[in-house]
Amino acid sequence: QVQLVESGGGSVQAGGSLRLSCAASRWTYETYLMGWFRRPTGQAREWVAWINDAGTSSAADSVKGRFTISRDNAKNTVYLSVDNLKPEDTGMYYCAAGPRSYGASYERAADYLYWGRGTQVTVTS
């Protein structure tokens, strides 16, 4: 079992920045893949970004250039730096972890085994 705890959310004005953190209880083969998803208010959950233990990463087109995912393996922590925030970025942000899966896009919730409880991001105009 791996526990994930997110932090760093808050309320910011449009154009502002936040740094979300996700601390994992341990690094195992099941945390090869770390991802961020979000659920905008009243909408379905959507993938935001992923990173593997080698540092390879990918981000959704809607956030590319504004959001940056990174990980510190020594601290069992993955980060999501969110810049130039927009009101449509408002929602609950979730961290997720999963094992290597050959051929997977890592953009589906089904690619992940463990989930945190989320941290709320609210962007005001």
Short mmCIF file of N, CA, C and O in Angstrom, two decimals:
data_model
loop_
_atom_site.label_atom_id
_atom_site.label_comp_id
_atom_site.label_asym_id
_atom_site.label_seq_id
_atom_site.Cartn_x
_atom_site.Cartn_y
_atom_site.Cartn_z
N GLN A 1 0.82 -1.19 0.00
CA GLN A 1 0.00 0.00 0.00
C GLN A 1 0.86 1.25 0.00
O GLN A 1 1.91 1.29 0.62
N VAL A 2 0.41 2.22 -0.72
CA VAL A 2 1.09 3.51 -0.77
C VAL A 2 0.08 4.60 -0.44
O VAL A 2 -1.01 4.63 -1.02
N GLN A 3 0.41 5.44 0.51
CA GLN A 3 -0.46 6.57 0.84
C GLN A 3 0.09 7.83 0.18
O GLN A 3 1.31 8.05 0.18
N LEU A 4 -0.80 8.61 -0.37
CA LEU A 4 -0.44 9.85 -1.04
C LEU A 4 -1.15 11.02 -0.35
O LEU A 4 -2.37 10.94 -0.11
N VAL A 5 -0.42 12.06 -0.05
CA VAL A 5 -1.00 13.22 0.61
C VAL A 5 -0.63 14.48 -0.16
O VAL A 5 0.56 14.82 -0.27
N GLU A 6 -1.64 15.17 -0.68
CA GLU A 6 -1.41 16.39 -1.41
C GLU A 6 -1.45 17.60 -0.48
O GLU A 6 -2.11 17.59 0.56
N SER A 7 -0.77 18.66 -0.90
CA SER A 7 -0.80 19.93 -0.18
C SER A 7 -0.46 21.05 -1.15
O SER A 7 -0.01 20.79 -2.28
N GLY A 8 -0.65 22.28 -0.70
CA GLY A 8 -0.23 23.42 -1.50
C GLY A 8 -1.34 24.15 -2.23
O GLY A 8 -1.09 25.18 -2.86
N GLY A 9 -2.55 23.61 -2.18
CA GLY A 9 -3.65 24.29 -2.84
C GLY A 9 -4.02 25.58 -2.12
O GLY A 9 -3.51 25.88 -1.04
N GLY A 10 -4.90 26.34 -2.72
CA GLY A 10 -5.33 27.58 -2.10
C GLY A 10 -6.15 28.42 -3.06
O GLY A 10 -6.52 27.97 -4.15
N SER A 11 -6.40 29.65 -2.67
CA SER A 11 -7.16 30.58 -3.48
C SER A 11 -6.22 31.68 -3.98
O SER A 11 -5.55 32.32 -3.17
N VAL A 12 -6.18 31.88 -5.28
CA VAL A 12 -5.29 32.89 -5.88
C VAL A 12 -6.04 33.65 -6.96
O VAL A 12 -7.04 33.16 -7.49
N GLN A 13 -5.55 34.81 -7.27
CA GLN A 13 -6.12 35.58 -8.37
C GLN A 13 -5.60 35.06 -9.70
O GLN A 13 -4.52 34.46 -9.77
N ALA A 14 -6.36 35.31 -10.75
CA ALA A 14 -5.93 34.93 -12.09
C ALA A 14 -4.54 35.51 -12.37
O ALA A 14 -4.27 36.66 -12.03
N GLY A 15 -3.70 34.68 -12.98
CA GLY A 15 -2.33 35.09 -13.26
C GLY A 15 -1.35 34.68 -12.17
O GLY A 15 -0.14 34.77 -12.36
N GLY A 16 -1.88 34.23 -11.05
CA GLY A 16 -1.04 33.83 -9.93
C GLY A 16 -0.47 32.43 -10.09
O GLY A 16 -0.70 31.75 -11.10
N SER A 17 0.29 32.02 -9.08
CA SER A 17 0.98 30.73 -9.13
C SER A 17 0.81 29.98 -7.81
O SER A 17 0.59 30.59 -6.76
N LEU A 18 0.93 28.68 -7.91
CA LEU A 18 0.94 27.81 -6.74
C LEU A 18 1.93 26.68 -7.01
O LEU A 18 2.24 26.39 -8.17
N ARG A 19 2.36 26.02 -5.94
CA ARG A 19 3.15 24.81 -6.08
C ARG A 19 2.48 23.72 -5.26
O ARG A 19 2.46 23.78 -4.02
N LEU A 20 1.93 22.75 -5.95
CA LEU A 20 1.28 21.63 -5.29
C LEU A 20 2.31 20.55 -5.02
O LEU A 20 3.21 20.31 -5.84
N SER A 21 2.17 19.89 -3.87
CA SER A 21 3.07 18.80 -3.51
C SER A 21 2.27 17.54 -3.23
O SER A 21 1.10 17.61 -2.81
N CYS A 22 2.90 16.42 -3.48
CA CYS A 22 2.29 15.13 -3.17
C CYS A 22 3.36 14.25 -2.54
O CYS A 22 4.33 13.89 -3.22
N ALA A 23 3.17 13.94 -1.29
CA ALA A 23 4.13 13.11 -0.56
C ALA A 23 3.63 11.67 -0.54
O ALA A 23 2.50 11.40 -0.14
N ALA A 24 4.50 10.77 -0.97
CA ALA A 24 4.17 9.35 -0.96
C ALA A 24 4.78 8.70 0.28
O ALA A 24 5.88 9.06 0.71
N SER A 25 4.06 7.74 0.85
CA SER A 25 4.55 7.09 2.06
C SER A 25 5.82 6.29 1.79
O SER A 25 6.65 6.10 2.68
N ARG A 26 5.96 5.82 0.55
CA ARG A 26 7.18 5.12 0.15
C ARG A 26 7.25 5.06 -1.35
O ARG A 26 6.23 5.18 -2.04
N TRP A 27 8.45 4.89 -1.84
CA TRP A 27 8.67 4.70 -3.28
C TRP A 27 8.80 3.20 -3.51
O TRP A 27 9.60 2.53 -2.88
N THR A 28 8.01 2.68 -4.43
CA THR A 28 8.12 1.27 -4.79
C THR A 28 7.97 1.16 -6.30
O THR A 28 7.84 2.17 -6.99
N TYR A 29 7.89 -0.05 -6.81
CA TYR A 29 7.65 -0.21 -8.25
C TYR A 29 6.26 0.35 -8.60
O TYR A 29 6.00 0.69 -9.75
N GLU A 30 5.41 0.49 -7.59
CA GLU A 30 4.06 1.01 -7.83
C GLU A 30 4.03 2.54 -7.89
O GLU A 30 2.98 3.12 -8.15
N THR A 31 5.15 3.18 -7.61
CA THR A 31 5.23 4.63 -7.76
C THR A 31 6.17 4.99 -8.90
O THR A 31 6.69 6.10 -8.95
N TYR A 32 6.38 4.04 -9.80
CA TYR A 32 7.16 4.33 -11.02
C TYR A 32 6.54 5.54 -11.72
O TYR A 32 7.24 6.43 -12.19
N LEU A 33 5.24 5.53 -11.78
CA LEU A 33 4.49 6.59 -12.45
C LEU A 33 3.78 7.45 -11.42
O LEU A 33 3.10 6.92 -10.53
N MET A 34 3.93 8.74 -11.52
CA MET A 34 3.22 9.67 -10.66
C MET A 34 2.48 10.66 -11.56
O MET A 34 3.06 11.18 -12.52
N GLY A 35 1.23 10.90 -11.23
CA GLY A 35 0.44 11.79 -12.07
C GLY A 35 -0.40 12.75 -11.27
O GLY A 35 -0.62 12.56 -10.07
N TRP A 36 -0.85 13.78 -11.95
CA TRP A 36 -1.81 14.73 -11.39
C TRP A 36 -3.05 14.74 -12.28
O TRP A 36 -2.95 14.77 -13.51
N PHE A 37 -4.18 14.71 -11.61
CA PHE A 37 -5.47 14.86 -12.27
C PHE A 37 -6.20 16.02 -11.58
O PHE A 37 -5.83 16.43 -10.48
N ARG A 38 -7.24 16.50 -12.22
CA ARG A 38 -8.06 17.52 -11.57
C ARG A 38 -9.52 17.30 -11.94
O ARG A 38 -9.84 16.70 -12.97
N ARG A 39 -10.37 17.80 -11.05
CA ARG A 39 -11.81 17.75 -11.31
C ARG A 39 -12.34 19.17 -11.20
O ARG A 39 -12.58 19.65 -10.08
N PRO A 40 -12.49 19.85 -12.33
CA PRO A 40 -13.08 21.19 -12.27
C PRO A 40 -14.48 21.12 -11.69
O PRO A 40 -15.16 20.09 -11.84
N THR A 41 -14.92 22.15 -11.06
CA THR A 41 -16.23 22.17 -10.43
C THR A 41 -17.32 21.82 -11.44
O THR A 41 -17.43 22.43 -12.50
N GLY A 42 -18.09 20.79 -11.12
CA GLY A 42 -19.20 20.39 -11.97
C GLY A 42 -18.81 19.64 -13.22
O GLY A 42 -19.65 19.39 -14.09
N GLN A 43 -17.53 19.26 -13.31
CA GLN A 43 -17.08 18.56 -14.52
C GLN A 43 -16.42 17.23 -14.16
O GLN A 43 -16.20 16.91 -13.00
N ALA A 44 -16.10 16.46 -15.17
CA ALA A 44 -15.46 15.17 -14.96
C ALA A 44 -13.98 15.33 -14.64
O ALA A 44 -13.36 16.35 -15.00
N ARG A 45 -13.41 14.33 -13.99
CA ARG A 45 -11.98 14.33 -13.70
C ARG A 45 -11.20 14.29 -15.01
O ARG A 45 -11.57 13.59 -15.95
N GLU A 46 -10.09 15.02 -15.06
CA GLU A 46 -9.27 15.04 -16.27
C GLU A 46 -7.80 14.94 -15.88
O GLU A 46 -7.37 15.41 -14.83
N TRP A 47 -7.06 14.32 -16.76
CA TRP A 47 -5.61 14.18 -16.57
C TRP A 47 -4.92 15.52 -16.78
O TRP A 47 -5.30 16.28 -17.69
N VAL A 48 -3.90 15.80 -15.98
CA VAL A 48 -3.14 17.04 -16.08
C VAL A 48 -1.70 16.77 -16.53
O VAL A 48 -1.23 17.38 -17.50
N ALA A 49 -1.01 15.87 -15.84
CA ALA A 49 0.40 15.61 -16.17
C ALA A 49 0.85 14.32 -15.51
O ALA A 49 0.25 13.87 -14.53
N TRP A 50 1.92 13.73 -16.05
CA TRP A 50 2.56 12.56 -15.41
C TRP A 50 4.06 12.66 -15.52
O TRP A 50 4.59 13.35 -16.39
N ILE A 51 4.73 11.92 -14.64
CA ILE A 51 6.18 11.84 -14.68
C ILE A 51 6.58 10.46 -14.20
O ILE A 51 5.96 9.90 -13.29
N ASN A 52 7.62 9.86 -14.81
CA ASN A 52 8.08 8.55 -14.35
C ASN A 52 9.35 8.71 -13.53
O ASN A 52 9.87 9.83 -13.35
N ASP A 53 9.87 7.59 -13.03
CA ASP A 53 11.00 7.70 -12.10
C ASP A 53 12.31 8.08 -12.79
O ASP A 53 13.28 8.40 -12.11
N ALA A 54 12.31 8.08 -14.12
CA ALA A 54 13.48 8.53 -14.86
C ALA A 54 13.40 10.02 -15.17
O ALA A 54 14.34 10.59 -15.74
N GLY A 55 12.26 10.64 -14.85
CA GLY A 55 12.09 12.06 -15.10
C GLY A 55 11.40 12.40 -16.40
O GLY A 55 11.19 13.58 -16.71
N THR A 56 11.04 11.41 -17.19
CA THR A 56 10.27 11.67 -18.39
C THR A 56 8.88 12.11 -17.99
O THR A 56 8.27 11.53 -17.09
N SER A 57 8.37 13.14 -18.66
CA SER A 57 7.06 13.69 -18.26
C SER A 57 6.24 14.10 -19.46
O SER A 57 6.75 14.20 -20.58
N SER A 58 4.99 14.33 -19.20
CA SER A 58 4.07 14.80 -20.23
C SER A 58 2.97 15.60 -19.55
O SER A 58 2.64 15.35 -18.38
N ALA A 59 2.42 16.57 -20.28
CA ALA A 59 1.35 17.40 -19.73
C ALA A 59 0.25 17.57 -20.77
O ALA A 59 0.51 17.54 -21.98
N ALA A 60 -0.96 17.77 -20.29
CA ALA A 60 -2.09 17.97 -21.17
C ALA A 60 -1.93 19.29 -21.94
O ALA A 60 -1.33 20.25 -21.43
N ASP A 61 -2.46 19.33 -23.14
CA ASP A 61 -2.33 20.53 -23.97
C ASP A 61 -2.91 21.76 -23.28
O ASP A 61 -2.39 22.87 -23.46
N SER A 62 -3.96 21.56 -22.48
CA SER A 62 -4.62 22.69 -21.84
C SER A 62 -3.75 23.38 -20.79
O SER A 62 -4.02 24.53 -20.42
N VAL A 63 -2.72 22.69 -20.32
CA VAL A 63 -1.87 23.27 -19.28
C VAL A 63 -0.41 23.38 -19.71
O VAL A 63 0.42 23.94 -18.98
N LYS A 64 -0.09 22.85 -20.87
CA LYS A 64 1.30 22.86 -21.34
C LYS A 64 1.81 24.30 -21.41
O LYS A 64 1.13 25.19 -21.92
N GLY A 65 3.01 24.49 -20.88
CA GLY A 65 3.59 25.83 -20.87
C GLY A 65 3.25 26.62 -19.61
O GLY A 65 3.89 27.64 -19.31
N ARG A 66 2.25 26.16 -18.86
CA ARG A 66 1.88 26.83 -17.60
C ARG A 66 2.11 25.95 -16.38
O ARG A 66 2.41 26.45 -15.30
N PHE A 67 1.93 24.64 -16.54
CA PHE A 67 2.09 23.70 -15.44
C PHE A 67 3.35 22.87 -15.68
O PHE A 67 3.60 22.43 -16.81
N THR A 68 4.09 22.61 -14.61
CA THR A 68 5.30 21.81 -14.69
C THR A 68 5.30 20.75 -13.61
O THR A 68 5.14 21.07 -12.43
N ILE A 69 5.46 19.49 -14.00
CA ILE A 69 5.51 18.40 -13.04
C ILE A 69 6.97 18.02 -12.80
O ILE A 69 7.78 18.03 -13.73
N SER A 70 7.30 17.71 -11.56
CA SER A 70 8.65 17.29 -11.22
C SER A 70 8.57 16.32 -10.04
O SER A 70 7.52 16.23 -9.39
N ARG A 71 9.67 15.62 -9.78
CA ARG A 71 9.67 14.72 -8.63
C ARG A 71 11.03 14.74 -7.97
O ARG A 71 12.06 14.91 -8.64
N ASP A 72 11.02 14.53 -6.67
CA ASP A 72 12.23 14.43 -5.88
C ASP A 72 12.21 13.04 -5.27
O ASP A 72 11.54 12.81 -4.26
N ASN A 73 12.94 12.12 -5.87
CA ASN A 73 12.91 10.74 -5.42
C ASN A 73 13.49 10.59 -4.00
O ASN A 73 13.09 9.70 -3.26
N ALA A 74 14.40 11.47 -3.65
CA ALA A 74 14.99 11.39 -2.30
C ALA A 74 13.97 11.75 -1.22
O ALA A 74 14.09 11.33 -0.08
N LYS A 75 12.96 12.54 -1.61
CA LYS A 75 11.94 12.98 -0.65
C LYS A 75 10.59 12.28 -0.87
O LYS A 75 9.61 12.63 -0.22
N ASN A 76 10.56 11.33 -1.81
CA ASN A 76 9.30 10.62 -2.11
C ASN A 76 8.18 11.61 -2.42
O ASN A 76 7.04 11.44 -1.99
N THR A 77 8.51 12.64 -3.16
CA THR A 77 7.55 13.72 -3.39
C THR A 77 7.50 14.10 -4.87
O THR A 77 8.53 14.15 -5.53
N VAL A 78 6.30 14.37 -5.34
CA VAL A 78 6.12 14.88 -6.69
C VAL A 78 5.46 16.25 -6.56
O VAL A 78 4.68 16.49 -5.65
N TYR A 79 5.83 17.14 -7.47
CA TYR A 79 5.34 18.51 -7.43
C TYR A 79 4.60 18.87 -8.71
O TYR A 79 4.86 18.31 -9.77
N LEU A 80 3.71 19.82 -8.59
CA LEU A 80 3.08 20.41 -9.77
C LEU A 80 3.12 21.92 -9.59
O LEU A 80 2.42 22.48 -8.74
N SER A 81 4.00 22.57 -10.35
CA SER A 81 4.08 24.03 -10.33
C SER A 81 3.08 24.57 -11.33
O SER A 81 3.12 24.20 -12.50
N VAL A 82 2.19 25.40 -10.84
CA VAL A 82 1.12 25.92 -11.70
C VAL A 82 1.25 27.43 -11.78
O VAL A 82 1.21 28.13 -10.77
N ASP A 83 1.48 27.92 -12.97
CA ASP A 83 1.70 29.35 -13.20
C ASP A 83 0.62 29.92 -14.11
O ASP A 83 -0.06 29.18 -14.82
N ASN A 84 0.52 31.25 -14.10
CA ASN A 84 -0.45 31.94 -14.96
C ASN A 84 -1.83 31.28 -14.85
O ASN A 84 -2.45 30.92 -15.86
N LEU A 85 -2.29 31.11 -13.62
CA LEU A 85 -3.55 30.42 -13.38
C LEU A 85 -4.74 31.17 -13.96
O LEU A 85 -4.75 32.41 -13.99
N LYS A 86 -5.69 30.39 -14.43
CA LYS A 86 -6.91 30.93 -15.02
C LYS A 86 -8.11 30.45 -14.21
O LYS A 86 -8.04 29.39 -13.58
N PRO A 87 -9.22 31.16 -14.25
CA PRO A 87 -10.41 30.71 -13.50
C PRO A 87 -10.83 29.29 -13.86
O PRO A 87 -11.30 28.54 -12.99
N GLU A 88 -10.62 28.90 -15.10
CA GLU A 88 -11.01 27.54 -15.52
C GLU A 88 -10.09 26.47 -14.95
O GLU A 88 -10.36 25.28 -15.10
N ASP A 89 -9.01 26.85 -14.28
CA ASP A 89 -8.14 25.89 -13.60
C ASP A 89 -8.69 25.53 -12.22
O ASP A 89 -8.15 24.65 -11.54
N THR A 90 -9.74 26.20 -11.79
CA THR A 90 -10.33 25.93 -10.48
C THR A 90 -10.83 24.50 -10.40
O THR A 90 -11.47 24.00 -11.33
N GLY A 91 -10.55 23.85 -9.27
CA GLY A 91 -11.00 22.48 -9.07
C GLY A 91 -10.19 21.78 -8.01
O GLY A 91 -9.28 22.36 -7.41
N MET A 92 -10.52 20.52 -7.80
CA MET A 92 -9.77 19.68 -6.87
C MET A 92 -8.68 18.99 -7.66
O MET A 92 -8.95 18.40 -8.71
N TYR A 93 -7.47 19.06 -7.14
CA TYR A 93 -6.32 18.44 -7.79
C TYR A 93 -5.90 17.19 -7.02
O TYR A 93 -5.69 17.25 -5.81
N TYR A 94 -5.76 16.09 -7.75
CA TYR A 94 -5.45 14.80 -7.14
C TYR A 94 -4.11 14.29 -7.65
O TYR A 94 -3.80 14.38 -8.84
N CYS A 95 -3.37 13.69 -6.74
CA CYS A 95 -2.13 13.01 -7.06
C CYS A 95 -2.44 11.51 -7.17
O CYS A 95 -3.30 10.99 -6.44
N ALA A 96 -1.74 10.83 -8.07
CA ALA A 96 -1.97 9.40 -8.25
C ALA A 96 -0.64 8.72 -8.54
O ALA A 96 0.30 9.34 -9.06
N ALA A 97 -0.58 7.43 -8.23
CA ALA A 97 0.64 6.65 -8.44
C ALA A 97 0.29 5.32 -9.08
O ALA A 97 -0.76 4.73 -8.80
N GLY A 98 1.21 4.83 -9.91
CA GLY A 98 0.98 3.55 -10.55
C GLY A 98 2.25 2.93 -11.06
O GLY A 98 3.29 3.60 -11.12
N PRO A 99 2.23 1.65 -11.41
CA PRO A 99 3.41 0.95 -11.90
C PRO A 99 3.63 1.20 -13.40
O PRO A 99 2.78 1.76 -14.08
N ARG A 100 4.80 0.75 -13.87
CA ARG A 100 5.07 0.81 -15.30
C ARG A 100 4.05 -0.07 -16.02
O ARG A 100 3.73 -1.16 -15.57
N SER A 101 3.57 0.43 -17.16
CA SER A 101 2.63 -0.35 -17.97
C SER A 101 2.98 -0.09 -19.42
O SER A 101 2.69 0.97 -19.96
N TYR A 102 3.61 -1.07 -20.06
CA TYR A 102 4.07 -0.88 -21.42
C TYR A 102 2.90 -0.66 -22.38
O TYR A 102 1.92 -1.37 -22.36
N GLY A 103 3.03 0.37 -23.16
CA GLY A 103 1.99 0.68 -24.13
C GLY A 103 0.91 1.61 -23.60
O GLY A 103 0.06 2.05 -24.37
N ALA A 104 0.95 1.87 -22.31
CA ALA A 104 -0.09 2.75 -21.73
C ALA A 104 0.25 4.21 -22.01
O ALA A 104 1.42 4.58 -22.12
N SER A 105 -0.79 5.03 -22.11
CA SER A 105 -0.57 6.45 -22.33
C SER A 105 -0.30 7.18 -21.02
O SER A 105 0.23 8.28 -21.02
N TYR A 106 -0.70 6.58 -19.91
CA TYR A 106 -0.60 7.16 -18.58
C TYR A 106 -1.50 8.40 -18.44
O TYR A 106 -1.30 9.18 -17.52
N GLU A 107 -2.47 8.52 -19.32
CA GLU A 107 -3.39 9.64 -19.24
C GLU A 107 -4.76 9.21 -18.73
O GLU A 107 -5.67 10.01 -18.64
N ARG A 108 -4.90 7.93 -18.43
CA ARG A 108 -6.17 7.39 -17.94
C ARG A 108 -6.10 7.12 -16.45
O ARG A 108 -5.08 6.67 -15.95
N ALA A 109 -7.20 7.36 -15.77
CA ALA A 109 -7.24 7.07 -14.34
C ALA A 109 -6.97 5.60 -14.06
O ALA A 109 -6.38 5.24 -13.03
N ALA A 110 -7.34 4.73 -14.99
CA ALA A 110 -7.15 3.29 -14.81
C ALA A 110 -5.69 2.88 -14.81
O ALA A 110 -5.36 1.77 -14.41
N ASP A 111 -4.79 3.75 -15.25
CA ASP A 111 -3.35 3.45 -15.24
C ASP A 111 -2.74 3.59 -13.84
O ASP A 111 -1.58 3.28 -13.63
N TYR A 112 -3.52 4.08 -12.88
CA TYR A 112 -3.02 4.40 -11.55
C TYR A 112 -3.69 3.53 -10.49
O TYR A 112 -4.88 3.23 -10.58
N LEU A 113 -2.88 3.15 -9.49
CA LEU A 113 -3.39 2.29 -8.42
C LEU A 113 -3.79 3.07 -7.17
O LEU A 113 -4.71 2.68 -6.46
N TYR A 114 -3.05 4.11 -6.86
CA TYR A 114 -3.25 4.82 -5.60
C TYR A 114 -3.58 6.28 -5.87
O TYR A 114 -3.04 6.89 -6.80
N TRP A 115 -4.42 6.82 -5.00
CA TRP A 115 -4.89 8.19 -5.15
C TRP A 115 -4.84 8.92 -3.81
O TRP A 115 -5.11 8.33 -2.77
N GLY A 116 -4.53 10.19 -3.87
CA GLY A 116 -4.64 11.03 -2.69
C GLY A 116 -6.05 11.58 -2.58
O GLY A 116 -6.90 11.34 -3.44
N ARG A 117 -6.29 12.34 -1.51
CA ARG A 117 -7.62 12.89 -1.28
C ARG A 117 -7.83 14.22 -2.00
O ARG A 117 -8.96 14.71 -2.07
N GLY A 118 -6.77 14.81 -2.46
CA GLY A 118 -6.91 16.02 -3.24
C GLY A 118 -6.62 17.30 -2.47
O GLY A 118 -6.65 17.33 -1.24
N THR A 119 -6.31 18.34 -3.22
CA THR A 119 -6.11 19.67 -2.67
C THR A 119 -6.84 20.66 -3.58
O THR A 119 -6.76 20.56 -4.80
N GLN A 120 -7.58 21.58 -2.98
CA GLN A 120 -8.43 22.49 -3.74
C GLN A 120 -7.65 23.68 -4.26
O GLN A 120 -6.89 24.32 -3.51
N VAL A 121 -7.85 23.99 -5.53
CA VAL A 121 -7.29 25.19 -6.14
C VAL A 121 -8.45 26.05 -6.62
O VAL A 121 -9.31 25.58 -7.35
N THR A 122 -8.48 27.29 -6.18
CA THR A 122 -9.53 28.21 -6.58
C THR A 122 -8.89 29.45 -7.18
O THR A 122 -8.03 30.08 -6.53
N VAL A 123 -9.26 29.78 -8.40
CA VAL A 123 -8.69 30.93 -9.09
C VAL A 123 -9.80 31.95 -9.32
O VAL A 123 -10.81 31.65 -9.96
N THR A 124 -9.61 33.14 -8.81
CA THR A 124 -10.61 34.19 -8.94
C THR A 124 -10.18 35.20 -9.99
O THR A 124 -9.00 35.47 -10.17
N SER A 125 -11.16 35.74 -10.69
CA SER A 125 -10.85 36.71 -11.75
C SER A 125 -10.86 38.13 -11.22
O SER A 125 -11.28 38.39 -10.10
#
